[in-house]
Amino acid sequence: MMAIHSPLRSCQAMLFIPLPFVVALLLLILFVTVLRRDGEVQPNQPFLALILLAVLQSVLSGLRWGYGVQAVGVIMPVTAAMVPPLAYSGVSRLVRTSRRPLPTRIALHAVPAAVILLLMAFRRDAIDLALVLVFVSYALAILLLMRPGADALRLAPFEGAVPAYRAIIFAAVALCLSASVDIFVFLDFTWAHGEHALTLISVSNLAVLVILGIAAAAASRSRAPAETVEAVLKSETTEDKETIATVDALMEAKRLYRDANLNLDRLARKAGIPARQISAAINRAMDKNVSQYVNDYRIGEACRLLAASQKSVTEVMFEVGFQTKSNFNREFRRVTDMTPLAWRERKGGSGVSSASP
C-alpha cells in the first residue's frame, strides 16, 4: 500500500514545492515594474511595502508547506498581521493626509503584529481568531474610506482614480477572503484533523497574495460604477450651481484637465472650495463623479482636436491629460459611444466638434 501511494505523494510535492517561489518571483517582478513606473513621482510606500511583504509571505509559505521548515511558522503569523495595516495605510495616502504624526501612525498600525507576538508567547490557540479579527477589521475600515466611491481618492490622479478604486475594493475583498480561509482551516483541524488544511492554505494564501500584490500595484498608480453615486440624490441647490460654475470657469480658463496628475485635492486648492463640496455638488447636480466630470472636459477637447487637426490619436491623448490608451479609449467611448478613430472619420470633414462636458 505504501509503495502505491509514495510515488503519488512525491509527484504532488514536486508540483506544489515550486509554486510559492514562482509566485514570489512574479510578485518581485511586479514590484520592480511598479518602482520603475512610479520613478518620476513620489511612490506610495505602503503599497510598495505590501508587495514586498507578499513576496516574503509566499517564500515563507513555500518553505513551510513545501519543504516542511516548521521554524518559519513562528514568523508567518506576525508578517500576516502586517498585511492589513499596510493595505489601509496605502489607501489612506490616496484618501487624505493624516493629521497624526508619522511615529503615531506607525505605532498604531504596529499594534496587530505586537498582539500576535504576545499571543505566540502566552495564548497560541488564539492566534487564528486574532488574525481573523485583524483582517476583517481593516477590510471594513478600507470599505468605510471608500464609501464616497472614486471621489474618496482625493490624492489620486483623476486619470487613474477609478481603476485605483476598483483595485482597492478588490484588496478589501481579498482581506475578507483570507479571514474566511483562516476560519475554514480552524474548522478543518477541529472536525477533520487538518485533512484539507494543506491544500486550502497553499492555494488560497497564494491567491490572496497575488490579488493583494496586483491590487496594490494598480492602486499605487493612482467610469465609476453607478453604485458610487448616492442612492438618493438630493435636489440641486444654489450652492451646487455656484460651485460647479466656479469649477467650470476654472476648467475653461486654465484648462486644468490637461494636467495628467490632477486630483480632487489639487482641484479644490485651485478653486478655493473644499474637496467634499466639489464632489457633492457634481454628484448631486450632474449624477457623475469628479473623475468623470474632468474626463468629460478631456474628451471634449480630444474630439475637437481629432476633428480639426492632423495630430495622431496618441498625441491628442497625451495633450488632453490621459496617460494610457485603455483609459482614453474607455472614456472616449463612454462620452461619444464610438472610438477616437471612428470619431475622426465621421467628423473630420465637418469642422470643429461641438462636443462638450
Short mmCIF file of C-alpha atoms in Angstrom, two decimals, residues 27-314:
data_model
loop_
_atom_site.label_atom_id
_atom_site.label_comp_id
_atom_site.label_asym_id
_atom_site.label_seq_id
_atom_site.Cartn_x
_atom_site.Cartn_y
_atom_site.Cartn_z
CA LEU A 27 5.47 39.45 -7.31
CA LEU A 28 9.08 40.62 -7.17
CA ILE A 29 8.98 41.40 -10.89
CA LEU A 30 5.73 43.28 -10.26
CA PHE A 31 7.44 45.29 -7.51
CA VAL A 32 10.33 46.28 -9.81
CA THR A 33 7.86 47.22 -12.55
CA VAL A 34 5.87 49.46 -10.21
CA LEU A 35 9.04 51.01 -8.81
CA ARG A 36 10.28 51.90 -12.30
CA ARG A 37 6.87 53.08 -13.45
CA ASP A 38 6.50 55.44 -10.48
CA GLY A 39 10.11 56.57 -10.58
CA GLU A 40 9.20 60.11 -11.65
CA VAL A 41 6.58 60.64 -8.95
CA GLN A 42 6.52 60.09 -5.21
CA PRO A 43 5.74 56.38 -4.75
CA ASN A 44 3.05 55.07 -2.44
CA GLN A 45 5.44 53.46 0.02
CA PRO A 46 2.88 51.38 1.95
CA PHE A 47 1.71 49.74 -1.28
CA LEU A 48 5.30 49.01 -2.32
CA ALA A 49 5.95 47.53 1.12
CA LEU A 50 2.77 45.45 0.76
CA ILE A 51 4.05 43.89 -2.46
CA LEU A 52 7.39 43.07 -0.82
CA LEU A 53 5.58 41.59 2.17
CA ALA A 54 3.55 39.43 -0.22
CA VAL A 55 6.86 38.21 -1.67
CA LEU A 56 8.12 37.33 1.81
CA GLN A 57 4.88 35.56 2.75
CA SER A 58 4.99 33.50 -0.44
CA VAL A 59 8.58 32.43 0.25
CA LEU A 60 7.74 31.53 3.85
CA SER A 61 4.72 29.56 2.64
CA GLY A 62 6.93 27.59 0.27
CA LEU A 63 9.44 26.84 3.00
CA ARG A 64 6.81 25.69 5.48
CA TRP A 65 4.34 23.78 3.35
CA GLY A 66 6.72 22.71 0.58
CA TYR A 67 9.91 21.83 2.45
CA GLY A 68 8.46 21.31 5.93
CA VAL A 69 10.56 24.04 7.57
CA GLN A 70 8.40 24.46 10.65
CA ALA A 71 10.57 27.21 12.14
CA VAL A 72 9.08 29.77 9.75
CA GLY A 73 5.73 29.12 11.38
CA VAL A 74 6.87 31.47 14.14
CA ILE A 75 7.33 34.32 11.65
CA MET A 76 4.32 33.84 9.39
CA PRO A 77 1.54 34.95 11.80
CA VAL A 78 3.46 38.14 12.60
CA THR A 79 4.10 39.04 8.97
CA ALA A 80 0.49 38.14 8.13
CA ALA A 81 -0.69 40.65 10.75
CA MET A 82 1.30 43.37 8.96
CA VAL A 83 -0.58 42.93 5.65
CA PRO A 84 -3.90 44.67 6.52
CA PRO A 85 -2.26 47.76 8.13
CA LEU A 86 -0.07 48.25 5.04
CA ALA A 87 -3.10 47.97 2.75
CA TYR A 88 -5.00 50.50 4.87
CA SER A 89 -2.02 52.88 5.03
CA GLY A 90 -1.68 52.80 1.24
CA VAL A 91 -5.35 53.62 0.81
CA SER A 92 -5.14 56.41 3.40
CA ARG A 93 -2.38 58.08 1.41
CA LEU A 94 -4.75 58.36 -1.55
CA VAL A 95 -7.76 59.39 0.51
CA ARG A 96 -6.38 62.05 2.79
CA THR A 97 -3.29 63.32 4.54
CA SER A 98 -3.36 62.03 8.11
CA ARG A 99 -3.15 64.66 10.82
CA ARG A 100 -1.39 62.28 13.14
CA PRO A 101 2.43 62.48 13.21
CA LEU A 102 4.27 59.66 11.45
CA PRO A 103 5.55 57.97 14.65
CA THR A 104 1.99 57.82 15.99
CA ARG A 105 0.67 56.27 12.78
CA ILE A 106 3.45 53.67 12.76
CA ALA A 107 2.78 52.81 16.40
CA LEU A 108 -0.96 52.38 15.78
CA HIS A 109 -0.51 50.09 12.80
CA ALA A 110 2.15 48.07 14.64
CA VAL A 111 -0.41 47.03 17.26
CA PRO A 112 -1.74 43.95 15.35
CA ALA A 113 1.76 42.48 14.92
CA ALA A 114 2.56 43.22 18.58
CA VAL A 115 -0.65 41.48 19.69
CA ILE A 116 0.22 38.40 17.63
CA LEU A 117 3.69 38.32 19.20
CA LEU A 118 2.14 38.38 22.68
CA LEU A 119 -0.33 35.64 21.77
CA MET A 120 2.51 33.48 20.44
CA ALA A 121 4.13 33.74 23.85
CA PHE A 122 1.05 33.23 26.02
CA ARG A 123 -2.02 32.08 24.03
CA ARG A 124 -1.07 30.40 20.76
CA ASP A 125 -4.53 28.91 20.41
CA ALA A 126 -5.99 32.42 20.00
CA ILE A 127 -3.74 33.47 17.11
CA ASP A 128 -6.11 32.34 14.34
CA LEU A 129 -9.04 34.21 15.85
CA ALA A 130 -6.92 37.33 16.33
CA LEU A 131 -5.79 37.27 12.69
CA VAL A 132 -9.38 36.90 11.51
CA LEU A 133 -10.37 39.96 13.56
CA VAL A 134 -7.42 41.97 12.22
CA PHE A 135 -8.15 41.16 8.58
CA VAL A 136 -11.90 41.76 8.84
CA SER A 137 -11.48 44.98 10.85
CA TYR A 138 -9.07 46.52 8.35
CA ALA A 139 -11.19 45.37 5.39
CA LEU A 140 -14.22 47.14 6.91
CA ALA A 141 -12.11 50.22 7.62
CA ILE A 142 -10.99 50.34 3.97
CA LEU A 143 -14.56 49.94 2.74
CA LEU A 144 -15.65 52.79 5.02
CA LEU A 145 -12.98 55.02 3.48
CA MET A 146 -14.30 54.10 0.03
CA ARG A 147 -17.95 54.94 0.77
CA PRO A 148 -17.92 58.05 -1.49
CA GLY A 149 -16.67 55.92 -4.40
CA ALA A 150 -13.82 57.04 -6.64
CA ASP A 151 -14.16 60.59 -5.29
CA ALA A 152 -12.79 59.32 -1.98
CA LEU A 153 -9.36 59.09 -3.62
CA ARG A 154 -8.69 62.81 -3.30
CA LEU A 155 -4.94 62.43 -3.76
CA ALA A 156 -5.08 60.04 -6.73
CA PRO A 157 -4.85 61.49 -10.26
CA PHE A 158 -8.27 61.56 -11.94
CA GLU A 159 -6.95 59.50 -14.83
CA GLY A 160 -6.29 56.55 -12.52
CA ALA A 161 -8.85 57.17 -9.78
CA VAL A 162 -11.46 54.69 -10.99
CA PRO A 163 -9.03 51.77 -11.62
CA ALA A 164 -7.47 52.51 -8.21
CA TYR A 165 -10.91 52.49 -6.59
CA ARG A 166 -11.73 49.12 -8.09
CA ALA A 167 -8.33 47.70 -7.09
CA ILE A 168 -8.83 48.87 -3.51
CA ILE A 169 -12.26 47.26 -3.28
CA PHE A 170 -10.67 44.10 -4.69
CA ALA A 171 -7.98 44.25 -2.00
CA ALA A 172 -10.60 44.64 0.76
CA VAL A 173 -12.40 41.57 -0.58
CA ALA A 174 -9.08 39.69 -0.59
CA LEU A 175 -8.59 40.52 3.10
CA CYS A 176 -12.04 39.13 3.86
CA LEU A 177 -11.22 36.03 1.78
CA SER A 178 -8.06 35.47 3.80
CA ALA A 179 -10.07 35.73 7.03
CA SER A 180 -12.58 33.21 5.67
CA VAL A 181 -9.77 30.79 4.83
CA ASP A 182 -8.44 31.01 8.40
CA ILE A 183 -11.91 30.14 9.70
CA PHE A 184 -12.22 27.16 7.34
CA VAL A 185 -8.75 25.91 8.33
CA PHE A 186 -9.66 26.18 12.02
CA LEU A 187 -12.85 24.19 11.41
CA ASP A 188 -10.94 21.63 9.33
CA PHE A 189 -8.49 21.00 12.17
CA THR A 190 -11.40 20.79 14.62
CA TRP A 191 -13.58 18.38 12.65
CA ALA A 192 -11.29 16.64 10.13
CA HIS A 193 -7.91 16.77 11.90
CA GLY A 194 -6.48 19.08 9.24
CA GLU A 195 -7.11 16.69 6.35
CA HIS A 196 -7.72 19.51 3.85
CA ALA A 197 -5.68 22.23 5.55
CA LEU A 198 -2.54 21.93 3.40
CA THR A 199 -4.38 22.25 0.09
CA LEU A 200 -6.64 25.00 1.36
CA ILE A 201 -3.83 27.07 2.86
CA SER A 202 -1.41 26.71 -0.05
CA VAL A 203 -3.89 27.53 -2.81
CA SER A 204 -5.90 30.22 -1.04
CA ASN A 205 -2.95 32.04 0.52
CA LEU A 206 -1.13 32.26 -2.79
CA ALA A 207 -4.31 33.51 -4.47
CA VAL A 208 -4.75 36.18 -1.79
CA LEU A 209 -1.11 37.26 -2.07
CA VAL A 210 -1.39 37.59 -5.85
CA ILE A 211 -4.64 39.56 -5.54
CA LEU A 212 -3.17 41.90 -2.94
CA GLY A 213 0.02 42.39 -4.94
CA ILE A 214 -1.81 43.21 -8.16
CA ALA A 215 -4.31 45.43 -6.34
CA ALA A 216 -1.51 47.34 -4.63
CA ALA A 217 0.28 47.80 -7.95
CA ALA A 218 -2.90 49.07 -9.61
CA ALA A 219 -3.88 51.34 -6.73
CA SER A 220 -0.42 52.83 -6.42
CA ARG A 221 -0.83 54.26 -9.90
CA SER A 222 -3.30 56.29 -8.89
CA ARG A 223 -16.35 55.06 -15.31
CA ALA A 224 -17.01 54.74 -11.57
CA PRO A 225 -19.79 52.19 -11.07
CA ALA A 226 -23.27 53.58 -10.69
CA GLU A 227 -23.35 52.46 -7.08
CA THR A 228 -20.79 55.12 -6.13
CA VAL A 229 -23.41 57.83 -6.62
CA GLU A 230 -25.61 58.41 -3.59
CA ALA A 231 -28.68 56.20 -3.67
CA VAL A 232 -30.99 59.13 -3.05
CA LEU A 233 -29.85 62.21 -4.93
CA LYS A 234 -30.69 65.47 -3.27
CA SER A 235 -32.07 68.28 -5.36
CA GLU A 236 -29.59 70.66 -6.89
CA THR A 237 -29.00 73.67 -4.64
CA THR A 238 -27.92 77.22 -5.36
CA GLU A 239 -24.61 76.42 -3.69
CA ASP A 240 -24.14 73.45 -6.03
CA LYS A 241 -24.74 75.68 -9.04
CA GLU A 242 -22.24 78.24 -7.78
CA THR A 243 -19.68 75.56 -7.03
CA ILE A 244 -19.98 73.98 -10.48
CA ALA A 245 -19.92 77.39 -12.17
CA THR A 246 -16.66 78.23 -10.36
CA VAL A 247 -15.05 74.92 -11.32
CA ASP A 248 -16.35 75.19 -14.92
CA ALA A 249 -14.83 78.65 -15.28
CA LEU A 250 -11.52 77.40 -13.91
CA MET A 251 -11.52 74.42 -16.26
CA GLU A 252 -12.24 76.56 -19.32
CA ALA A 253 -9.85 79.38 -18.44
CA LYS A 254 -6.91 77.38 -17.09
CA ARG A 255 -7.53 74.05 -18.84
CA LEU A 256 -6.63 72.24 -15.63
CA TYR A 257 -7.86 68.96 -17.11
CA ARG A 258 -4.71 68.83 -19.24
CA ASP A 259 -2.70 68.08 -16.08
CA ALA A 260 -2.37 64.29 -16.07
CA ASN A 261 -1.67 64.34 -12.31
CA LEU A 262 -4.71 66.47 -11.46
CA ASN A 263 -6.58 65.13 -8.43
CA LEU A 264 -9.51 66.25 -6.30
CA ASP A 265 -7.30 67.81 -3.64
CA ARG A 266 -5.38 69.89 -6.19
CA LEU A 267 -8.59 70.93 -7.96
CA ALA A 268 -10.05 72.03 -4.63
CA ARG A 269 -6.99 74.17 -3.86
CA LYS A 270 -7.12 75.80 -7.29
CA ALA A 271 -10.82 76.57 -6.96
CA GLY A 272 -10.61 77.62 -3.32
CA ILE A 273 -13.51 75.27 -2.50
CA PRO A 274 -13.44 72.26 -0.13
CA ALA A 275 -12.96 68.96 -1.96
CA ARG A 276 -16.05 67.43 -0.35
CA GLN A 277 -18.18 70.36 -1.55
CA ILE A 278 -16.99 69.95 -5.14
CA SER A 279 -17.60 66.20 -5.07
CA ALA A 280 -21.08 66.53 -3.55
CA ALA A 281 -22.12 69.28 -5.99
CA ILE A 282 -21.08 67.29 -9.06
CA ASN A 283 -22.66 64.10 -7.73
CA ARG A 284 -25.98 65.79 -6.98
CA ALA A 285 -26.27 68.14 -9.93
CA MET A 286 -24.66 66.08 -12.70
CA ASP A 287 -25.14 62.48 -11.49
CA LYS A 288 -21.47 61.66 -12.03
CA ASN A 289 -18.26 61.64 -10.03
CA VAL A 290 -15.48 64.21 -10.30
CA SER A 291 -13.27 61.85 -12.31
CA GLN A 292 -15.95 61.54 -14.99
CA TYR A 293 -16.53 65.31 -14.89
CA VAL A 294 -12.85 66.04 -15.57
CA ASN A 295 -12.61 63.33 -18.20
CA ASP A 296 -15.63 64.82 -19.97
CA TYR A 297 -13.60 68.00 -20.46
CA ARG A 298 -10.66 65.96 -21.71
CA ILE A 299 -12.79 64.04 -24.18
CA GLY A 300 -14.48 67.27 -25.32
CA GLU A 301 -11.14 68.77 -26.28
CA ALA A 302 -9.95 65.47 -27.75
CA CYS A 303 -12.99 65.48 -30.05
CA ARG A 304 -12.19 69.00 -31.23
CA LEU A 305 -8.53 68.17 -31.85
CA LEU A 306 -9.33 64.97 -33.71
CA ALA A 307 -11.77 66.78 -35.98
CA ALA A 308 -9.77 69.96 -36.57
CA SER A 309 -6.12 68.84 -36.60
CA GLN A 310 -3.85 66.22 -38.11
CA LYS A 311 -2.42 65.14 -34.76
CA SER A 312 -2.31 61.42 -34.11
CA VAL A 313 -4.67 59.84 -31.60
CA THR A 314 -1.74 59.25 -29.25
#
